[in-house]
Short mmCIF file of C-alpha atoms in Angstrom, two decimals:
data_model
loop_
_atom_site.label_atom_id
_atom_site.label_comp_id
_atom_site.label_asym_id
_atom_site.label_seq_id
_atom_site.Cartn_x
_atom_site.Cartn_y
_atom_site.Cartn_z
CA MET U 446 189.48 121.36 147.96
CA LYS U 447 185.85 122.28 148.14
CA THR U 448 185.28 121.07 144.60
CA VAL U 449 186.89 117.68 145.36
CA PHE U 450 184.81 117.31 148.48
CA LYS U 451 181.59 118.00 146.60
CA LEU U 452 182.50 115.45 143.96
CA ILE U 453 183.16 112.79 146.63
CA VAL U 454 179.78 113.48 148.25
CA VAL U 455 177.95 113.17 144.93
CA LEU U 456 179.66 109.86 144.14
CA MET U 457 178.81 108.49 147.58
CA VAL U 458 175.12 109.42 147.13
CA ILE U 459 175.01 107.75 143.74
CA ALA U 460 176.61 104.60 145.15
CA LEU U 461 174.11 104.48 148.01
CA LEU U 462 171.16 104.88 145.60
CA ALA U 463 172.51 102.13 143.37
CA MET U 464 172.92 99.77 146.31
CA ALA U 465 169.36 100.55 147.49
CA GLY U 466 167.97 99.87 144.01
CA MET U 467 169.83 96.57 143.77
CA ARG U 468 168.46 95.47 147.14
CA LEU U 469 164.89 96.36 146.02
CA VAL U 470 165.27 94.40 142.77
CA HIS U 471 166.65 91.40 144.62
CA LYS U 472 163.81 91.54 147.16
CA LYS U 473 161.24 91.73 144.33
CA LYS U 474 162.75 88.67 142.64
CA GLU U 475 162.61 86.76 145.92
CA GLN U 476 158.92 87.70 146.28
CA GLU U 477 158.13 86.61 142.73
CA ALA U 478 159.99 83.34 143.23
CA ALA U 479 157.91 82.68 146.34
CA LEU U 480 154.64 83.03 144.34
CA PRO U 481 152.90 79.71 143.36
CA THR U 482 153.23 78.62 139.72
CA PRO U 483 150.02 79.64 137.75
CA VAL U 484 147.83 76.77 136.61
CA THR U 485 147.14 76.63 132.82
CA TYR U 486 143.59 75.43 131.94
CA ALA U 487 142.76 73.80 128.60
CA MET U 488 140.07 75.45 126.43
CA ASN U 489 136.98 73.34 125.92
CA VAL U 490 136.13 72.98 122.19
CA HIS U 491 133.36 71.21 120.35
CA VAL U 492 134.31 69.00 117.40
CA ILE U 493 132.37 67.14 114.74
CA ALA U 494 133.19 64.29 112.38
CA PRO U 495 132.25 65.00 108.73
CA LYS U 496 129.82 62.60 107.05
CA LEU U 497 129.41 62.05 103.32
CA LYS U 498 125.68 61.97 102.49
CA ASN U 499 123.03 63.47 100.24
CA GLU U 500 122.61 67.14 101.08
CA ILE U 501 120.13 69.80 99.89
CA LEU U 502 121.19 73.42 100.34
CA THR U 503 118.81 76.28 99.56
CA LEU U 504 118.74 80.06 99.52
CA PRO U 505 115.60 82.14 100.20
CA PHE U 506 114.27 84.26 97.32
CA LEU U 507 111.07 85.95 96.19
CA ALA U 508 109.19 84.98 93.03
CA LEU U 509 106.41 86.75 91.10
CA THR U 510 103.22 84.89 90.26
CA LYS U 511 102.12 85.05 86.64
CA SER U 512 99.50 83.39 84.46
CA ASN U 513 99.39 82.35 80.83
CA ASN U 514 95.83 83.70 80.82
CA ASP U 515 96.85 87.25 81.81
CA VAL U 516 95.64 89.74 79.20
CA LYS U 517 95.79 93.45 78.47
CA ILE U 518 92.72 94.77 76.69
CA SER U 519 92.71 97.78 74.39
CA SER U 520 90.07 99.55 72.34
CA LYS U 521 89.62 99.13 68.59
CA ILE U 522 88.06 102.59 68.24
CA SER U 523 88.77 106.13 69.38
CA ALA U 524 86.15 107.21 71.91
CA ARG U 525 85.71 108.65 75.38
CA VAL U 526 85.63 106.19 78.29
CA GLU U 527 82.19 106.26 79.95
CA PHE U 528 82.61 103.30 82.31
CA ILE U 529 85.53 101.16 83.42
CA ALA U 530 85.62 98.39 86.04
CA LYS U 531 87.42 99.31 89.26
CA SER U 532 90.89 98.00 89.96
CA GLY U 533 90.86 94.93 92.18
CA LYS U 534 87.40 93.85 91.08
CA LYS U 535 87.00 90.16 90.33
CA VAL U 536 85.18 89.71 87.01
CA GLN U 537 83.82 86.71 85.17
CA LYS U 538 84.39 85.87 81.52
CA GLY U 539 81.88 87.79 79.37
CA GLU U 540 81.24 90.51 81.95
CA THR U 541 81.31 94.12 80.66
CA ILE U 542 84.43 95.88 81.92
CA VAL U 543 84.59 99.00 79.67
CA LYS U 544 81.95 101.12 77.94
CA LEU U 545 82.91 103.79 75.41
CA ASP U 546 80.90 106.78 74.19
CA SER U 547 78.86 105.58 71.19
CA THR U 548 76.95 108.83 70.43
CA ASP U 549 78.67 109.44 67.08
CA LEU U 550 78.18 105.85 65.99
CA ASN U 551 74.49 105.87 66.91
CA ASN U 552 74.03 109.12 64.97
CA LYS U 553 75.69 107.55 61.94
CA ILE U 554 73.34 104.59 62.16
CA LYS U 555 70.32 106.91 62.33
CA ALA U 556 71.53 108.92 59.33
CA LEU U 557 72.14 105.75 57.33
CA ASN U 558 68.67 104.46 58.25
CA LEU U 559 67.11 107.70 56.97
CA ASN U 560 69.03 107.49 53.70
CA ILE U 561 68.19 103.84 53.24
CA ASN U 562 64.50 104.42 53.94
CA SER U 563 64.48 107.37 51.54
CA LEU U 564 66.11 105.30 48.81
CA LYS U 565 63.73 102.42 49.46
CA ALA U 566 60.79 104.80 48.99
CA SER U 567 62.31 106.11 45.77
CA LEU U 568 62.97 102.55 44.65
CA GLN U 569 59.38 101.58 45.30
CA ALA U 570 58.15 104.55 43.27
CA LYS U 571 60.43 103.66 40.37
CA LYS U 572 59.32 100.04 40.46
CA ILE U 573 55.65 101.13 40.34
CA ALA U 574 56.44 103.46 37.47
CA LEU U 575 58.32 100.69 35.70
CA HIS U 576 55.41 98.28 36.21
CA ASN U 577 52.95 100.83 34.79
CA LEU U 578 55.24 101.56 31.88
CA TYR U 579 55.45 97.82 31.09
CA ARG U 580 51.66 97.62 30.97
CA THR U 581 51.45 100.72 28.77
CA HIS U 582 54.10 99.35 26.46
CA GLN U 583 52.22 96.06 26.11
CA ARG U 584 49.09 98.00 24.98
CA THR U 585 51.21 100.08 22.60
CA GLN U 586 52.65 96.91 21.11
CA LYS U 587 49.15 95.59 20.44
CA LEU U 588 48.09 98.92 18.90
CA LEU U 589 51.24 99.00 16.80
CA ALA U 590 50.22 95.64 15.31
CA VAL U 591 46.92 97.12 14.05
CA LYS U 592 48.48 100.47 13.14
CA GLY U 593 46.88 102.10 16.16
CA ALA U 594 50.21 103.44 17.47
CA SER U 595 53.37 104.75 15.90
CA GLN U 596 56.77 103.08 15.92
CA GLU U 597 58.25 106.20 17.47
CA GLN U 598 55.91 105.92 20.46
CA PHE U 599 56.83 102.26 20.80
CA ASP U 600 60.58 103.02 20.70
CA ASN U 601 60.28 105.90 23.18
CA GLU U 602 58.52 103.61 25.65
CA LEU U 603 61.33 101.06 25.31
CA THR U 604 63.90 103.77 25.98
CA ASN U 605 61.94 104.91 29.07
CA ILE U 606 61.69 101.32 30.31
CA GLU U 607 65.48 100.84 30.06
CA ALA U 608 66.06 104.17 31.80
CA LEU U 609 63.74 103.15 34.66
CA LYS U 610 65.37 99.73 34.89
CA SER U 611 68.79 101.41 35.10
CA GLY U 612 67.46 103.77 37.78
CA VAL U 613 66.08 100.85 39.81
CA LYS U 614 69.42 99.03 39.66
CA SER U 615 71.29 102.21 40.66
CA ILE U 616 69.08 102.73 43.70
CA GLU U 617 69.34 99.07 44.66
CA TYR U 618 73.14 99.33 44.43
CA LYS U 619 73.13 102.49 46.61
CA ILE U 620 70.91 100.76 49.16
CA GLN U 621 73.33 97.81 49.28
CA GLU U 622 76.26 100.19 49.80
CA LEU U 623 74.47 102.00 52.63
CA GLN U 624 73.43 98.71 54.23
CA SER U 625 77.07 97.56 54.06
CA ASP U 626 78.13 100.85 55.67
CA GLN U 627 75.40 100.36 58.25
CA GLN U 628 76.71 96.87 59.08
CA ASP U 629 80.24 98.26 59.43
CA VAL U 630 79.00 100.89 61.87
CA HIS U 631 77.09 98.24 63.81
CA ASN U 632 80.25 96.16 64.01
CA THR U 633 82.20 99.19 65.19
CA LEU U 634 79.45 99.94 67.69
CA SER U 635 79.97 96.49 69.21
CA TYR U 636 83.51 97.59 70.13
CA SER U 637 82.12 100.33 72.37
CA SER U 638 81.24 97.70 74.95
CA ILE U 639 84.27 95.60 75.97
CA LYS U 640 83.75 92.31 77.75
CA ALA U 641 86.22 90.27 79.79
CA PRO U 642 87.78 87.50 77.66
CA ALA U 643 88.65 85.55 80.84
CA SER U 644 87.84 85.54 84.54
CA GLY U 645 90.28 87.31 86.85
CA ILE U 646 91.21 90.47 88.74
CA VAL U 647 90.97 93.83 86.95
CA THR U 648 93.70 96.47 86.94
CA ASN U 649 92.79 99.89 85.52
CA LEU U 650 95.11 101.41 82.94
CA ALA U 651 92.75 104.31 82.11
CA ASN U 652 90.11 106.47 83.80
CA ILE U 653 86.57 107.61 83.03
CA GLY U 654 86.76 110.59 80.66
CA ASP U 655 90.00 109.49 79.01
CA ILE U 656 90.08 109.11 75.24
CA ALA U 657 90.62 105.50 74.28
CA MET U 658 92.93 105.01 71.31
CA PRO U 659 93.29 101.86 69.20
CA GLY U 660 96.08 99.67 70.54
CA LYS U 661 96.39 101.54 73.85
CA PRO U 662 95.59 99.18 76.80
CA LEU U 663 92.62 100.19 78.96
CA VAL U 664 92.55 97.36 81.50
CA ALA U 665 94.56 94.30 82.44
CA ILE U 666 93.03 91.07 83.72
CA SER U 667 95.11 88.84 85.96
CA SER U 668 93.88 85.28 85.89
CA ASN U 669 94.51 82.58 88.48
CA LEU U 670 94.50 79.83 85.85
CA ASN U 671 97.65 78.29 84.32
CA SER U 672 99.79 79.96 86.98
CA TYR U 673 103.58 79.97 86.97
CA LEU U 674 106.35 81.65 88.96
CA LEU U 675 108.72 84.19 87.46
CA VAL U 676 112.08 83.81 89.23
CA ARG U 677 114.97 86.27 88.89
CA LEU U 678 118.44 85.21 90.06
CA PRO U 679 121.95 86.69 89.95
CA GLU U 680 124.34 85.20 87.40
CA ASN U 681 126.50 83.51 90.06
CA ILE U 682 123.63 81.23 91.14
CA GLN U 683 123.30 78.35 88.71
CA ALA U 684 120.02 76.86 89.87
CA LYS U 685 117.91 74.16 88.23
CA GLU U 686 115.20 73.71 90.86
CA ILE U 687 113.26 75.56 93.53
CA ILE U 688 111.20 74.41 96.49
CA PHE U 689 107.72 75.94 96.68
CA ASP U 690 104.83 74.75 98.79
CA HIS U 691 107.08 71.89 100.02
CA LYS U 692 107.55 70.62 96.45
CA LYS U 693 110.58 70.57 94.16
CA ILE U 694 109.85 72.38 90.90
CA LYS U 695 112.07 72.53 87.82
CA LEU U 696 113.34 75.92 86.65
CA SER U 697 113.32 76.72 82.93
CA PRO U 698 115.53 79.60 81.71
CA LEU U 699 113.86 82.32 79.63
CA ASN U 700 117.22 83.53 78.27
CA THR U 701 116.21 87.07 79.27
CA SER U 702 117.35 89.39 82.04
CA PHE U 703 115.83 92.12 84.20
CA ASN U 704 118.05 94.69 85.93
CA GLY U 705 121.01 92.34 85.56
CA LEU U 706 119.13 89.31 86.94
CA LEU U 707 118.56 86.20 84.85
CA GLU U 708 114.91 85.20 84.44
CA TYR U 709 113.45 81.71 84.88
CA ILE U 710 109.94 80.28 85.06
CA ALA U 711 108.61 77.46 87.22
CA ASN U 712 105.26 75.92 86.32
CA ILE U 713 103.11 75.21 89.37
CA ASP U 714 99.89 73.33 90.09
CA SER U 715 98.52 75.97 92.48
CA SER U 716 95.97 78.57 91.36
CA LEU U 717 97.39 81.93 92.44
CA ALA U 718 96.44 85.51 91.66
CA SER U 719 98.90 87.13 89.28
CA ASN U 720 101.56 89.71 90.19
CA GLN U 721 101.85 88.54 93.80
CA THR U 722 105.22 87.93 95.50
CA VAL U 723 105.74 84.54 97.15
CA ASN U 724 108.59 83.01 99.13
CA ILE U 725 110.61 80.26 97.48
CA GLU U 726 113.78 78.30 98.25
CA VAL U 727 116.30 78.10 95.41
CA VAL U 728 118.19 74.79 95.42
CA VAL U 729 121.92 75.50 95.06
CA PHE U 730 123.20 72.01 95.96
CA ASP U 731 121.50 68.62 95.76
CA LYS U 732 123.90 65.66 95.83
CA LYS U 733 126.39 63.86 98.05
CA GLY U 734 128.85 66.03 99.94
CA TYR U 735 130.41 66.96 103.27
CA LYS U 736 128.22 69.58 104.93
CA LEU U 737 129.65 71.66 107.77
CA PRO U 738 128.12 74.39 109.92
CA HIS U 739 129.21 77.95 109.17
CA ASP U 740 131.06 78.11 112.51
CA ALA U 741 133.41 75.34 111.32
CA ILE U 742 134.91 77.64 108.68
CA LEU U 743 137.65 80.19 109.41
CA ASN U 744 138.08 82.83 106.72
CA ARG U 745 141.45 84.57 106.54
CA GLU U 746 142.50 86.88 103.71
CA GLY U 747 139.87 85.45 101.36
CA LYS U 748 140.85 81.83 102.00
CA ASN U 749 138.84 79.24 103.94
CA TYR U 750 140.19 76.90 106.61
CA ILE U 751 138.98 74.29 109.05
CA LEU U 752 140.70 73.58 112.38
CA LEU U 753 141.65 69.95 113.02
CA ILE U 754 142.57 68.34 116.34
CA LYS U 755 146.20 67.26 116.57
CA GLY U 756 146.92 66.01 120.09
CA ASP U 757 145.92 68.81 122.46
CA LYS U 758 146.27 71.54 119.82
CA ALA U 759 144.31 72.78 116.78
CA VAL U 760 145.90 73.15 113.35
CA ALA U 761 144.46 74.87 110.27
CA LYS U 762 143.71 73.06 107.02
CA LYS U 763 142.71 74.83 103.82
CA VAL U 764 139.42 73.75 102.20
CA LYS U 765 137.35 74.72 99.18
CA ILE U 766 133.71 75.74 99.61
CA ILE U 767 131.58 74.41 96.74
CA ALA U 768 128.18 75.48 98.12
CA ASN U 769 127.14 78.00 100.74
CA ALA U 770 123.56 78.35 101.95
CA GLU U 771 121.31 78.72 104.99
CA GLN U 772 121.80 75.12 106.09
CA GLY U 773 125.61 75.35 106.08
CA VAL U 774 128.48 74.88 103.65
CA VAL U 775 129.57 71.94 101.53
CA VAL U 776 133.36 71.69 101.23
CA GLU U 777 136.02 69.74 99.41
CA GLY U 778 139.38 68.76 100.82
CA ILE U 779 138.44 67.05 104.08
CA ASN U 780 138.91 63.51 105.38
CA PRO U 781 136.03 61.61 106.99
CA ARG U 782 138.40 60.76 109.87
CA ASP U 783 139.04 64.45 110.59
CA GLU U 784 137.92 65.96 113.88
CA ILE U 785 136.79 69.48 113.01
CA VAL U 786 136.45 72.27 115.57
CA VAL U 787 133.18 74.22 115.61
CA ALA U 788 133.37 77.66 117.24
CA LYS U 789 132.98 81.37 116.57
CA GLN U 790 135.60 83.17 114.50
CA ASP U 791 137.34 84.81 117.47
CA ILE U 792 137.69 81.44 119.23
CA LEU U 793 139.08 79.79 116.09
CA LEU U 794 141.66 82.56 115.76
CA LYS U 795 142.61 82.16 119.44
CA LEU U 796 143.10 78.40 119.00
CA LEU U 797 145.68 79.08 116.28
CA THR U 798 147.95 80.68 118.91
CA GLY U 799 148.68 77.20 120.33
CA ILE U 800 146.30 77.14 123.29
CA THR U 801 145.86 73.71 124.86
CA ILE U 802 142.43 72.32 124.10
CA LYS U 803 140.04 69.82 125.57
CA VAL U 804 137.70 68.10 123.11
CA SER U 805 133.98 67.54 123.51
CA LYS U 806 132.51 65.53 120.63
CA GLU U 807 129.13 65.81 118.97
#
């Protein structure tokens, strides 16, 4: 009996709780039904109408100034550097920029001078002896005619004359050789003083006390004449022009690369110091097209879309970007009658959920 009674009590409690819960749910529904219907507000969006017109799109880059007159200067002799112009110094054409130790060359010139002078003295002595021997031989010839001298004496004098003449020629030949050597040393000596072949800014490639070697550059001179710009661009940018100093300048490919970048040159009218970096604008698009602001493009999973107005909603339309730069993007696949939404990415994504929109035109 007790067990049955307990079971009845439990069932009654459960029934009462269920009835109370149902009454609470019903009361809650009545309260919610009494609430006023929420007002839905349309989202204000800005739209533009695309226009087909000539557009110029550019990307900012840096270029390096160069000159056709830039030179690197090396020594033609091996010698110690005694003087070298300081880096950054502006020099004029013909100004001395390097002096090399010329002690050995000067000593060679002195030694050659001594040898030449010695030979000249010997030559003079032989010429005097030859002159005297000629006079003696002439007397002997007269005596021989009257039997006052022997034939042997006459022949010996002839032999001595020929020997002296040979000696004179030998010394003269040696003097010519030494004078030629002397001229060579003088020419080499001229290389110990290096002058600037053009005006410009000096850059040191060696220091005082270094040993200059033939072919090894000592200084570089950067000229501001015949300047041009060296432009390096990635392969995906197919550019034909740049804008520099508010002017369009044609790019010419060098068919070379540097660290994976393709190299171009642009000839300019300005006179600029070499090896300076300057700001340029690379023209990536210059023809008719539909240009849109970046905020008009929605990128999803690598594809590009614009949002068009259809009634009070926005719908996505796929487009192809043919140029992308600072000024905006040029796209294909749009209609000039389209009304295109311009907004940040999060707003564009929100509009795709079907939110009611209110249009404000450009």
